[in-house]
mmCIF file of C-alpha atoms and ligand atoms in Angstrom:
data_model
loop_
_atom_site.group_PDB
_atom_site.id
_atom_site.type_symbol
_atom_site.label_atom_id
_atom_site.label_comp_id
_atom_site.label_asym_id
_atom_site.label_seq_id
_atom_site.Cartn_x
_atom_site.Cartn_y
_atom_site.Cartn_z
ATOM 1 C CA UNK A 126 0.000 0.000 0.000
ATOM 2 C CA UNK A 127 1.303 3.480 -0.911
ATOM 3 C CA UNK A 128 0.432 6.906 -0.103
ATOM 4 C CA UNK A 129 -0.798 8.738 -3.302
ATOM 5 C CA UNK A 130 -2.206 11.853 -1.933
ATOM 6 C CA UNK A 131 -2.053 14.098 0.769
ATOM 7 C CA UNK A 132 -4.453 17.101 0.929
ATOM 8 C CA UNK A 133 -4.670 19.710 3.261
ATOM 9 C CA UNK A 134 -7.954 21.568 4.944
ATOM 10 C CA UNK A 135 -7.746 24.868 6.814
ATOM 11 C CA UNK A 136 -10.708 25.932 8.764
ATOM 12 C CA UNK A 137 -11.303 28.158 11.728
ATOM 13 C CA UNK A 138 -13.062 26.712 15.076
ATOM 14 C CA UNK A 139 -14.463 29.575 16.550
ATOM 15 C CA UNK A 140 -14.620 28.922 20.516
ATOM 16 C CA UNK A 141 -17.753 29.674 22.431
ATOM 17 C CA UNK A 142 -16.551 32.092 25.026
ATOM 18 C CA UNK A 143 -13.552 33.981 24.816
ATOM 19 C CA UNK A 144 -10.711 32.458 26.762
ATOM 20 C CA UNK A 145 -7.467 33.680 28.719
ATOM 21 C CA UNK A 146 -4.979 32.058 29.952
ATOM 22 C CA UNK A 147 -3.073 32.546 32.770
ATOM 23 C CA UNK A 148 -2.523 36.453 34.015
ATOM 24 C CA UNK A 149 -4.761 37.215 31.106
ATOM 25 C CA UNK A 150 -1.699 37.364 28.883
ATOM 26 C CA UNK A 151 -2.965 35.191 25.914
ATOM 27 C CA UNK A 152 -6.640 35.303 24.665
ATOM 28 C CA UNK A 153 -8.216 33.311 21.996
ATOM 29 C CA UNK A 154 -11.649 33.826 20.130
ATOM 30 C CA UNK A 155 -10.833 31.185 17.472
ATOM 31 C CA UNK A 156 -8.447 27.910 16.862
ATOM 32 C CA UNK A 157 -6.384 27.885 13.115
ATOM 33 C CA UNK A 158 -7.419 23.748 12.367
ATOM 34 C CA UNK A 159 -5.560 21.787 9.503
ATOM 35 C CA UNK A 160 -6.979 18.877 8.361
ATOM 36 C CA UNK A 161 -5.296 16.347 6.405
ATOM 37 C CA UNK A 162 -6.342 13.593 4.140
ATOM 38 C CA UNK A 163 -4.371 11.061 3.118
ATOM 39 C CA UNK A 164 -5.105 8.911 0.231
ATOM 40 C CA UNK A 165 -3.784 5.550 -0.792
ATOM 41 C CA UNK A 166 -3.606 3.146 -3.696
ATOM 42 C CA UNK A 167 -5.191 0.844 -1.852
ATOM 43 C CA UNK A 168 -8.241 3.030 -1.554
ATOM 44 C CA UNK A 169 -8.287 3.688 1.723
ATOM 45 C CA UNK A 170 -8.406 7.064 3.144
ATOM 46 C CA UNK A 171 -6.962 8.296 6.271
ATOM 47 C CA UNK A 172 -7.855 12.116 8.362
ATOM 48 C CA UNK A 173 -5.037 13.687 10.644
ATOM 49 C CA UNK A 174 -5.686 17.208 12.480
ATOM 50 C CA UNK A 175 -3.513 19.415 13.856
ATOM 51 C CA UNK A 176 -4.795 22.468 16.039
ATOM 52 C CA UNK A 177 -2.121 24.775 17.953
ATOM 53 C CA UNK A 178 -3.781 26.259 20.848
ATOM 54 C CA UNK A 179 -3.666 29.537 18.870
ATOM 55 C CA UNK A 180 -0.751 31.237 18.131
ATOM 56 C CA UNK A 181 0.621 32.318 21.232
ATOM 57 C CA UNK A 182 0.544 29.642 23.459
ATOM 58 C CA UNK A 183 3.807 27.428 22.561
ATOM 59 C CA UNK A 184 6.137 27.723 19.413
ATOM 60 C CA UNK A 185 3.507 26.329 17.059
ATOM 61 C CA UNK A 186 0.685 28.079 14.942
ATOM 62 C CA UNK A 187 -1.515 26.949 12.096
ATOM 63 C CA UNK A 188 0.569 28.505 8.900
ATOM 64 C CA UNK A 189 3.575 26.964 10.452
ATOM 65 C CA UNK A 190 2.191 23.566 10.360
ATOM 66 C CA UNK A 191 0.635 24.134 7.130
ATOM 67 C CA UNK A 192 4.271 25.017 5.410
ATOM 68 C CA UNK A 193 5.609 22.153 7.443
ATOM 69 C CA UNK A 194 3.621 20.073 5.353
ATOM 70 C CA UNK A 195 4.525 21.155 2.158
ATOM 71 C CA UNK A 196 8.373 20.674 3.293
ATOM 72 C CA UNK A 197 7.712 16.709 4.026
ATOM 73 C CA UNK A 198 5.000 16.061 1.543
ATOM 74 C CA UNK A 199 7.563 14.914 -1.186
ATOM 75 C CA UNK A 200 9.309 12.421 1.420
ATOM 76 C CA UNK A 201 6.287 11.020 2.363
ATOM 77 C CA UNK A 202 4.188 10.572 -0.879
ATOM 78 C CA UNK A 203 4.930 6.747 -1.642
ATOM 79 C CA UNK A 204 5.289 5.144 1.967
ATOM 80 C CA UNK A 205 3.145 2.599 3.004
ATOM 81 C CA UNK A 206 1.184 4.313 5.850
ATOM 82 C CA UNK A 207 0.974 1.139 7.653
ATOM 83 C CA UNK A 208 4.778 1.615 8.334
ATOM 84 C CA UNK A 209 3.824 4.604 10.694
ATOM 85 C CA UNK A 210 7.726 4.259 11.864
ATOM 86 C CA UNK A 211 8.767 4.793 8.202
ATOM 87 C CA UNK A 212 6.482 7.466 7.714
ATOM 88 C CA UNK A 213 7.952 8.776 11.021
ATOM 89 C CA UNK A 214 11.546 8.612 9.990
ATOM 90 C CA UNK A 215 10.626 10.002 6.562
ATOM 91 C CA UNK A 216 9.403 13.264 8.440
ATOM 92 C CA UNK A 217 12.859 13.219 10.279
ATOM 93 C CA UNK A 218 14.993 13.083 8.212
ATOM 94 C CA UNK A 219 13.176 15.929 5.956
ATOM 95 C CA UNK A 220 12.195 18.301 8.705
ATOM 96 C CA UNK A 221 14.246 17.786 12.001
ATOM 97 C CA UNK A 222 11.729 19.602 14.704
ATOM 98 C CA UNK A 223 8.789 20.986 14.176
ATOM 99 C CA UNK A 224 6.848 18.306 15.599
ATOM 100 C CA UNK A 225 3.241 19.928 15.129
ATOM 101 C CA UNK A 226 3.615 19.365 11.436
ATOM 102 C CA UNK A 227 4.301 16.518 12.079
ATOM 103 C CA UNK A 228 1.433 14.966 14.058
ATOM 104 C CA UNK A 229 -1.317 15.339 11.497
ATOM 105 C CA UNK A 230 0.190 13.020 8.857
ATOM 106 C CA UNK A 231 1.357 10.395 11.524
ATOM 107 C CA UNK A 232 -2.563 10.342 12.775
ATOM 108 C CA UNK A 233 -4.048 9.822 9.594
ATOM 109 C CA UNK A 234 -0.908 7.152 8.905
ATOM 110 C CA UNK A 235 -2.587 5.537 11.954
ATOM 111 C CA UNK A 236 -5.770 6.292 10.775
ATOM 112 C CA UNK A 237 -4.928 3.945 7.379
ATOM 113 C CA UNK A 238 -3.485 1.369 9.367
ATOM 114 C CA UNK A 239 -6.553 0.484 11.850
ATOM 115 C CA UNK A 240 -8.433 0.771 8.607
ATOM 116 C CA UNK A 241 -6.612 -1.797 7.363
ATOM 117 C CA UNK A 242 -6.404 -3.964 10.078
ATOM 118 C CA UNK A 243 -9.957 -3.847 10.701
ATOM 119 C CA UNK A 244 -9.313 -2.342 14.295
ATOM 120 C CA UNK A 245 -9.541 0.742 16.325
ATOM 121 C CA UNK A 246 -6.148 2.931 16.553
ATOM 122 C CA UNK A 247 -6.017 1.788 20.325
ATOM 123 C CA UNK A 248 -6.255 -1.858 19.309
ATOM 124 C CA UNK A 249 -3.784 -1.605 16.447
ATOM 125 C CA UNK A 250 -1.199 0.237 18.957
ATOM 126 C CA UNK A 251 -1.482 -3.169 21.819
ATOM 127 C CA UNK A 252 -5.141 -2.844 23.334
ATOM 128 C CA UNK A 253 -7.406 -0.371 24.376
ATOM 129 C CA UNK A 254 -9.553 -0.187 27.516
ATOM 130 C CA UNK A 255 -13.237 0.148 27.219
ATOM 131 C CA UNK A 256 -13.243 2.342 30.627
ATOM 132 C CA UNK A 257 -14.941 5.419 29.550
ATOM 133 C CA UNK A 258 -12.670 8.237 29.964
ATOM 134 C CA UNK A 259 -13.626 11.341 32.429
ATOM 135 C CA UNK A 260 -13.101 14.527 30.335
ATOM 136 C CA UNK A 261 -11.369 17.430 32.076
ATOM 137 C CA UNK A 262 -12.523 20.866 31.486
ATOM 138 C CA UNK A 263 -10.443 24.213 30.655
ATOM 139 C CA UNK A 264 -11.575 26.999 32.854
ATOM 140 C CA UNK A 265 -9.543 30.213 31.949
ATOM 141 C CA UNK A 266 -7.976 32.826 33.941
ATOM 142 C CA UNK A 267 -10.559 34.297 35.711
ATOM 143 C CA UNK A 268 -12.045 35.933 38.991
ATOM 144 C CA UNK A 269 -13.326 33.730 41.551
ATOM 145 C CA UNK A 270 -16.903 34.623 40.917
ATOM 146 C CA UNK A 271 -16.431 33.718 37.168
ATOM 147 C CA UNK A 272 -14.414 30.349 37.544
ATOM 148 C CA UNK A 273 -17.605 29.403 39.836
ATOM 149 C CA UNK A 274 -19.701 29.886 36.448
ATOM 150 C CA UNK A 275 -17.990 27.880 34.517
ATOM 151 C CA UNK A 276 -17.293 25.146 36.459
ATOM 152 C CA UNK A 277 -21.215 24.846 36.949
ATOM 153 C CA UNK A 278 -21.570 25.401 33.679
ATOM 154 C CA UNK A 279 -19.300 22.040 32.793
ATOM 155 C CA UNK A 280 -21.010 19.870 35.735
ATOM 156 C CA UNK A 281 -24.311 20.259 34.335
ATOM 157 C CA UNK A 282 -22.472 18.823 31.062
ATOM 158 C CA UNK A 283 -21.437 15.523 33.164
ATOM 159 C CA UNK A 284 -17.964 16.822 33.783
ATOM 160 C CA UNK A 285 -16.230 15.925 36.781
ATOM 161 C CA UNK A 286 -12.335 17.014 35.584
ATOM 162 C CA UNK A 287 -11.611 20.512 35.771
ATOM 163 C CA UNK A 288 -8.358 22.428 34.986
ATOM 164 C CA UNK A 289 -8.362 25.706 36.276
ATOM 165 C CA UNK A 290 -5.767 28.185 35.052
ATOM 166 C CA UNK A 291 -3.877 30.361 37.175
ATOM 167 C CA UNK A 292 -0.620 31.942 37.183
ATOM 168 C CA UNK A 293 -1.277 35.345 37.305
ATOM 169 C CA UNK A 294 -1.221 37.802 40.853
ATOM 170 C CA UNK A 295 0.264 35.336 43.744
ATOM 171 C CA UNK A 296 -2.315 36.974 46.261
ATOM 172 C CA UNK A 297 -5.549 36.261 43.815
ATOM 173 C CA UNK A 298 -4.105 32.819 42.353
ATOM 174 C CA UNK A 299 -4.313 32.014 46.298
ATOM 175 C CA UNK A 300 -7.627 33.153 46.912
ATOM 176 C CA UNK A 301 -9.152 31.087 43.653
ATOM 177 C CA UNK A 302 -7.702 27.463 44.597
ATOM 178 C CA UNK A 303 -8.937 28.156 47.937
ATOM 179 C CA UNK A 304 -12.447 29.394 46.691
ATOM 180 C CA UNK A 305 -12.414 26.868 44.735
ATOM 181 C CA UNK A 306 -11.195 23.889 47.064
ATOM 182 C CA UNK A 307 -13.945 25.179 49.010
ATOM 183 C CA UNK A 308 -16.855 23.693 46.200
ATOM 184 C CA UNK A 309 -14.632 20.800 45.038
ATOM 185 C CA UNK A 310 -17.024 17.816 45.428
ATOM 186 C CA UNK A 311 -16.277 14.130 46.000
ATOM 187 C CA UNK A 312 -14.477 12.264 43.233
ATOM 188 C CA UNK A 313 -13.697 15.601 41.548
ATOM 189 C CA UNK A 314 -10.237 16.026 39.629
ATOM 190 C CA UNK A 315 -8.824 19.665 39.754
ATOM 191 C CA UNK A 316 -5.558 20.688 37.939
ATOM 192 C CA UNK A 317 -4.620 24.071 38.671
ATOM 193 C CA UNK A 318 -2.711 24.914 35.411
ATOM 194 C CA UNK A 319 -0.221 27.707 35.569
ATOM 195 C CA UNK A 320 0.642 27.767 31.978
ATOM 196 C CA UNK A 321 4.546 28.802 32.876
ATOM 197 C CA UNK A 322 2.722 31.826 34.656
ATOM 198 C CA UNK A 323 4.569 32.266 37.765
ATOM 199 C CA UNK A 324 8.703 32.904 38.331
ATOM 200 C CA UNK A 325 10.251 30.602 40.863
ATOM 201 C CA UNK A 326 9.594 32.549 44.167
ATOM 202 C CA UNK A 327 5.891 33.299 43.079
ATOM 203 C CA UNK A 328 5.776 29.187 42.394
ATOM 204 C CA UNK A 329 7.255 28.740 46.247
ATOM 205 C CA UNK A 330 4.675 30.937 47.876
ATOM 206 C CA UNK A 331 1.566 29.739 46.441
ATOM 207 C CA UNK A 332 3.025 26.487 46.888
ATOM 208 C CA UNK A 333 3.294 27.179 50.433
ATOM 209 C CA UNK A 334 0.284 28.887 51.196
ATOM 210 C CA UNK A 335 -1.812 26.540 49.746
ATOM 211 C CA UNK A 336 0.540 23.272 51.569
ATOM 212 C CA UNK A 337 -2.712 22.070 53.515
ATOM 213 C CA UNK A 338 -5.075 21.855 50.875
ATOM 214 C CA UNK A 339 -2.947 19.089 48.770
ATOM 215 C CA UNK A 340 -3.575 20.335 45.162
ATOM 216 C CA UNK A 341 -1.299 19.688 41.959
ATOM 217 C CA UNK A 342 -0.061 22.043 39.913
ATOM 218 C CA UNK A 343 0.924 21.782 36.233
ATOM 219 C CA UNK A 344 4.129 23.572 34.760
ATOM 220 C CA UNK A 345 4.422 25.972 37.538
ATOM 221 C CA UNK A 346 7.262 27.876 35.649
ATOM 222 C CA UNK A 347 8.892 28.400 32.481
ATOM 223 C CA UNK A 348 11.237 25.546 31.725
ATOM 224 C CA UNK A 349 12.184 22.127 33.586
ATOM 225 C CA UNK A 350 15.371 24.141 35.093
ATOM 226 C CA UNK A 351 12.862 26.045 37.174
ATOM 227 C CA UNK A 352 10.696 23.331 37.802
ATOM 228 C CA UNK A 353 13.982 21.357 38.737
ATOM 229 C CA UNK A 354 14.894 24.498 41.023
ATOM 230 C CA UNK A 355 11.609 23.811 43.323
ATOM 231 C CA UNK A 356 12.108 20.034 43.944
ATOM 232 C CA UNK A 357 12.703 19.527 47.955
ATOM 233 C CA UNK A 358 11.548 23.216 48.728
ATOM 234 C CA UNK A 359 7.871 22.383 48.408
ATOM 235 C CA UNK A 360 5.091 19.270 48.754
ATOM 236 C CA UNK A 361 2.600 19.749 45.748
ATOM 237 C CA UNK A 362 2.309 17.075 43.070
ATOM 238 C CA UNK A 363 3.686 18.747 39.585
ATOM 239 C CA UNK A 364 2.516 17.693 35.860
ATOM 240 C CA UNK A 365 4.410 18.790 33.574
ATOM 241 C CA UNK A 366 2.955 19.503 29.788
ATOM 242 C CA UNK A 367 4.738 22.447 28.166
ATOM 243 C CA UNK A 368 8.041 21.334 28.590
ATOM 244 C CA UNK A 369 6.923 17.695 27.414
ATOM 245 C CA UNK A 370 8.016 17.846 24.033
ATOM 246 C CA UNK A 371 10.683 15.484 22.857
ATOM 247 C CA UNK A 372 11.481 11.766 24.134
ATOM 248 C CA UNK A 373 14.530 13.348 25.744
ATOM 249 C CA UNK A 374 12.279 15.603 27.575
ATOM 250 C CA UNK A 375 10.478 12.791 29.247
ATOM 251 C CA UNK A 376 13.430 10.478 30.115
ATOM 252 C CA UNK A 377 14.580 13.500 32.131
ATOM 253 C CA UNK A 378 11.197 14.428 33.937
ATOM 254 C CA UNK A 379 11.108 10.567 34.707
ATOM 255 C CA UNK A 380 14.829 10.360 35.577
ATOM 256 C CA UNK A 381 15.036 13.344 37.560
ATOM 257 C CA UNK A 382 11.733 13.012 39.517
ATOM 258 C CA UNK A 383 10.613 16.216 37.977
ATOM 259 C CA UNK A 384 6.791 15.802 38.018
ATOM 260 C CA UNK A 385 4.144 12.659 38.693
ATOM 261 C CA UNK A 386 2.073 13.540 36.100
ATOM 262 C CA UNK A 387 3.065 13.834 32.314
ATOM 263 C CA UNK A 388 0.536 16.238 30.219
ATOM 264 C CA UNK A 389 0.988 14.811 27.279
ATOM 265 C CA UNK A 390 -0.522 16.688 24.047
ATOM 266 C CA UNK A 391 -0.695 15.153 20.650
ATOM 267 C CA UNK A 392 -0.076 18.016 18.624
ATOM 268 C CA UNK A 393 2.879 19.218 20.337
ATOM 269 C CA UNK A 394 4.597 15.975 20.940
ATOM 270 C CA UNK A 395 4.304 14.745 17.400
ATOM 271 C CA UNK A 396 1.571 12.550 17.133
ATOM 272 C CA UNK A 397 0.502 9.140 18.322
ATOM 273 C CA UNK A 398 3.740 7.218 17.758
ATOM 274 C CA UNK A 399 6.247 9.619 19.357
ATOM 275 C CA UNK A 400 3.455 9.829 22.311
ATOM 276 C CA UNK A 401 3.479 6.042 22.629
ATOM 277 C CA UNK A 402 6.831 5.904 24.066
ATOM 278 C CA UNK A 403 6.105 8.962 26.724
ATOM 279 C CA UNK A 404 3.716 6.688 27.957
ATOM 280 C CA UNK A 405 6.029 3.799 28.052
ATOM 281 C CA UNK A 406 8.456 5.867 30.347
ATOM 282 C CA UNK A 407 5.756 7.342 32.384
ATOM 283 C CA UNK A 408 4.238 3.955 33.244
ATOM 284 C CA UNK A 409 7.983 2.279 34.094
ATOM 285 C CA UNK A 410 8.590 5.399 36.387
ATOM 286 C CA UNK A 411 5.444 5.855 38.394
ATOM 287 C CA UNK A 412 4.093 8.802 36.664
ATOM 288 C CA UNK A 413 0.402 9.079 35.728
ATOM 289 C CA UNK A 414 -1.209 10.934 32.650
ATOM 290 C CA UNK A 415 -3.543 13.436 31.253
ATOM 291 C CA UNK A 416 -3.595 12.448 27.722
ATOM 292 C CA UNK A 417 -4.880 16.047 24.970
ATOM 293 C CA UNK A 418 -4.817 16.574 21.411
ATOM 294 C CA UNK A 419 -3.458 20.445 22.314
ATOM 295 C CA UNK A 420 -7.143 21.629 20.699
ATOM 296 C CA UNK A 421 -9.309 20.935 17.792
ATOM 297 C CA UNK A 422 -12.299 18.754 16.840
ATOM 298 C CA UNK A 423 -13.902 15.293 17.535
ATOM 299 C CA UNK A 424 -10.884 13.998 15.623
ATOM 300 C CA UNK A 425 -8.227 15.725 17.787
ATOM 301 C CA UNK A 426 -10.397 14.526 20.563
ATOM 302 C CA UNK A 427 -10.566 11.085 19.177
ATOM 303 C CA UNK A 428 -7.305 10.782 18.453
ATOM 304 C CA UNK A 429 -6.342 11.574 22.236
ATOM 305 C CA UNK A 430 -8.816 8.967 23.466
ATOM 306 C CA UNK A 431 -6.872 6.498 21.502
ATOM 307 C CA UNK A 432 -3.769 6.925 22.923
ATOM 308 C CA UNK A 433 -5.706 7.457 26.706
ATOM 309 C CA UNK A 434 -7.215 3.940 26.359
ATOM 310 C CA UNK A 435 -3.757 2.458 25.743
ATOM 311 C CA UNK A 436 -3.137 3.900 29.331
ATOM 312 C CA UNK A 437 -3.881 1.480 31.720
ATOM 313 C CA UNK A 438 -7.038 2.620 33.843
ATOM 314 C CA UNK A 439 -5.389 3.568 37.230
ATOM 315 C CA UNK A 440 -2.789 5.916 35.580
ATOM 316 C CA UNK A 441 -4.581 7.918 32.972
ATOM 317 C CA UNK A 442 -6.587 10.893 35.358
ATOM 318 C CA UNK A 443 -8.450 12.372 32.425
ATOM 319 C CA UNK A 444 -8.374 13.131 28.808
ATOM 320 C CA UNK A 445 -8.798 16.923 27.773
ATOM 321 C CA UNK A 446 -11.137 17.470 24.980
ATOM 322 C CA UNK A 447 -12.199 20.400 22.777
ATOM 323 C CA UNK A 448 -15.466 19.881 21.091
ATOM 324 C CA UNK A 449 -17.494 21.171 24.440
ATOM 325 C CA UNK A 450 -15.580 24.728 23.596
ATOM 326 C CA UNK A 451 -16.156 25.249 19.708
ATOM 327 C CA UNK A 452 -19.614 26.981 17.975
ATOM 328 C CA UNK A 453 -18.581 24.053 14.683
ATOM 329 C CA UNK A 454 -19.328 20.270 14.474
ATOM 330 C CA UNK A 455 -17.296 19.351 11.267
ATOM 331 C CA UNK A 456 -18.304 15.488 12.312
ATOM 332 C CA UNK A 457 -22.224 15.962 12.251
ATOM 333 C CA UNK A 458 -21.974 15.078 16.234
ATOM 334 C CA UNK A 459 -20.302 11.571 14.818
ATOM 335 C CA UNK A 460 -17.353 10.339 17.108
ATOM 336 C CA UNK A 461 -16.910 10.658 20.252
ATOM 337 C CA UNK A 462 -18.678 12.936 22.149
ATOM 338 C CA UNK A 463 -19.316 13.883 25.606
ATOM 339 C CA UNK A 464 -21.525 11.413 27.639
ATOM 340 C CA UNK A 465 -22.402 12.316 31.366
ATOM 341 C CA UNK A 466 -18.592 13.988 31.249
ATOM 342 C CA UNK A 467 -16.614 11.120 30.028
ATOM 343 C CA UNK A 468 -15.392 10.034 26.343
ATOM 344 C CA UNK A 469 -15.606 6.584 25.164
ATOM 345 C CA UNK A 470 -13.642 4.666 22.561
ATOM 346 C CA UNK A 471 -15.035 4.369 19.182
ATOM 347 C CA UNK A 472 -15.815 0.881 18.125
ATOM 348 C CA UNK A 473 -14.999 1.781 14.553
ATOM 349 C CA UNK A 474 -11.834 0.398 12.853
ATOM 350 C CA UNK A 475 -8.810 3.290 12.483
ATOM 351 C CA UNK A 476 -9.721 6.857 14.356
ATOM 352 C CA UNK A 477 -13.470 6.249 14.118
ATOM 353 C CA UNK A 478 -14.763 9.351 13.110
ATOM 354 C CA UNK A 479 -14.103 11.250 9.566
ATOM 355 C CA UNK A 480 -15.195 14.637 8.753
ATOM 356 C CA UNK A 481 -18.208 16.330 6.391
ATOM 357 C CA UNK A 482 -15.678 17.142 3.539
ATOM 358 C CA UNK A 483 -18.729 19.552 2.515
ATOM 359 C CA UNK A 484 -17.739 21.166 5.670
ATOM 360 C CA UNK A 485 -14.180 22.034 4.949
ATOM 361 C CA UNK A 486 -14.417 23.605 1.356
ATOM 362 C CA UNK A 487 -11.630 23.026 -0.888
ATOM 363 C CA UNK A 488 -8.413 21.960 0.066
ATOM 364 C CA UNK A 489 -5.671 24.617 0.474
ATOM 365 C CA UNK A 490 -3.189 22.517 -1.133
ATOM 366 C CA UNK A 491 -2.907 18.775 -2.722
ATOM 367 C CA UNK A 492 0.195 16.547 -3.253
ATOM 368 C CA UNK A 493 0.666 13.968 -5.413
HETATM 369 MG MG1 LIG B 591 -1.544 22.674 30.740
#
């Protein structure tokens, strides 16, 4: 089987409500989406996504990605998507970096492959688990008052995972885990996200203050220096997401006994195989996982919960998912979708959801 085809979407997912994160600094009102379709000789036809969480977030946006895939197109038209480590290796060797490109073409690789095999992406990659996974919410920077609204406003959708962002003013990031510690109910998860937000003394004080009320906190600081600068000097249990993005990157968390929680997101990471073999050191090291696309649609979130159900039950906390947070359905409310708060794992073979190609409009490029 070869690859014949690869064509590439761009649309715009407008999100509901507005959304900061931490200290305000970065607001989005809509998410730059590429889709990609990947055809073969065999017939089959795979979809890959890749959403940055806008441009401002991490060292990835939408045209970026797009160009990235014009780079590697030539050096992967031909493989056998079934090979997703050839495919992989292709994309390498003609693009070191720039992993974001990358992920899109390795999910719809994957997306051939289960096709193929007659079995869902999590089958294909070992097993999946049928455990339906809780879905964590993504409550922006806000006052207390207004991350009280929307944290009602995701329980009445079933959710029972929230991820708060802080990371702003010590003295108010204080005053919101506590208010909101104060109407955390029983079984609920709560991440309080700091997005890089705070310096290292600002990480050591809120840290402190809050000591008693046992909360984690992901990627308290800028880089895993800083994070590496707080170990011993405080209590709280640390995930780390924004500086997961390489293999090297996680065999030093892991080694170092930077964080017990990996954040691992698709997009950024490189796609399903490269996020395989986080997981791998996570679970030989004791670390548990929240498992995200970065952003994006029903396939983004799909494509997560593929990867999440590889995760044994005990260790995977929650998988984030956008679809709750966009105004556009380019599925027709096919895949998974949001059931009393929790995904579950399309019986379909390959991702298990495609899009309305009506929906997308022409293709902003095609390689053959
Ligand atoms: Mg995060």
């Amino acid at each position: 089987m070869k690859i014949t085809e690869i064509s590439v979407y761009q649309i715009n997912l407008p999100l509901e409500h507005p959304y900061w994160l931490s200290g305000g600094r970065l607001k989005f009102e809509v998410l730059d989406a590429t889709l990609v379709r990947i055809v073969t000789d065999a017939g089959l036809i795979g979809w890959g996504e890749g959403t940055p969480w806008g441009h401002t977030y991490v060292p990835a946006h939408g045209p970026g990605l797009r160009a990235g895939i014009a780079t590697m197109a030539p050096f992967i038209l031909g493989h056998d998507p079934r090979r997703v480590l050839d495919v992989e290796r292709a994309m390498d060797l003609a693009l070191p970096g720039h992993l974001y490109a990358k992920s899109p073409i390795d999910m719809a690789c994957w997306d051939i492959a289960g096709q193929a095999a007659g079995l869902p992406i999590a089958d294909l990659m070992g097993g999946g688990s049928r455990t339906p996974r809780p879905i964590a919410s993504s409550v922006g920077a806000k006052t207390a008052a207004e991350t009280r609204t929307v944290i009602e406003r995701y329980r009445a959708r079933g959710y029972l995972a929230h991820s708060v962002k802080i990371g702003g003013d010590v003295d108010r990031d204080i005053a919101r885990i506590r208010d909101v510690e104060s109407i955390r109910l029983e079984g609920e998860i709560v991440l309080y996200d700091v997005n890089r937000g705070w310096t290292r003394q600002q990480a050591l004080r809120v840290m402190s203050a809050t000591r008693d009320l046992n909360v984690m906190f992901e990627q308290p600081c800028e880089t895993l220096d800083d994070i590496a600068a707080l170990r011993g000097k405080h209590s709280a249990a640390v995930s780390v997401d924004e500086t997961l993005n390489t293999l090297q990157d996680a065999a030093r968390i892991a080694r170092d006994g930077l964080a017990e929680v990996f954040g691992i997101k698709l997009n950024r990471v490189g796609g399903l195989t490269k996020a395989a073999r986080m997981r791998d050191i996570a679970l030989a090291h004791g670390i548990d996982m929240f498992v995200m696309a970065t952003g994006g649609s029903v396939l983004a979130d799909a494509e997560a919960l593929h990867l999440a159900a590889t995760i044994p039950d005990a260790n995977c906390h929650a998988v984030w998912a956008c679809q709750d947070m966009l105004t556009v359905d380019i599925a027709g409310g096919r895949g998974p979708r949001n059931v009393d708060g929790h995904l579950s794992l399309p019986a379909d073979p390959g991702l298990g959801v495609h899009p309305d190609e009506d929906a997308l409009g022409p293709p902003v490029a095609v390689y053959t």
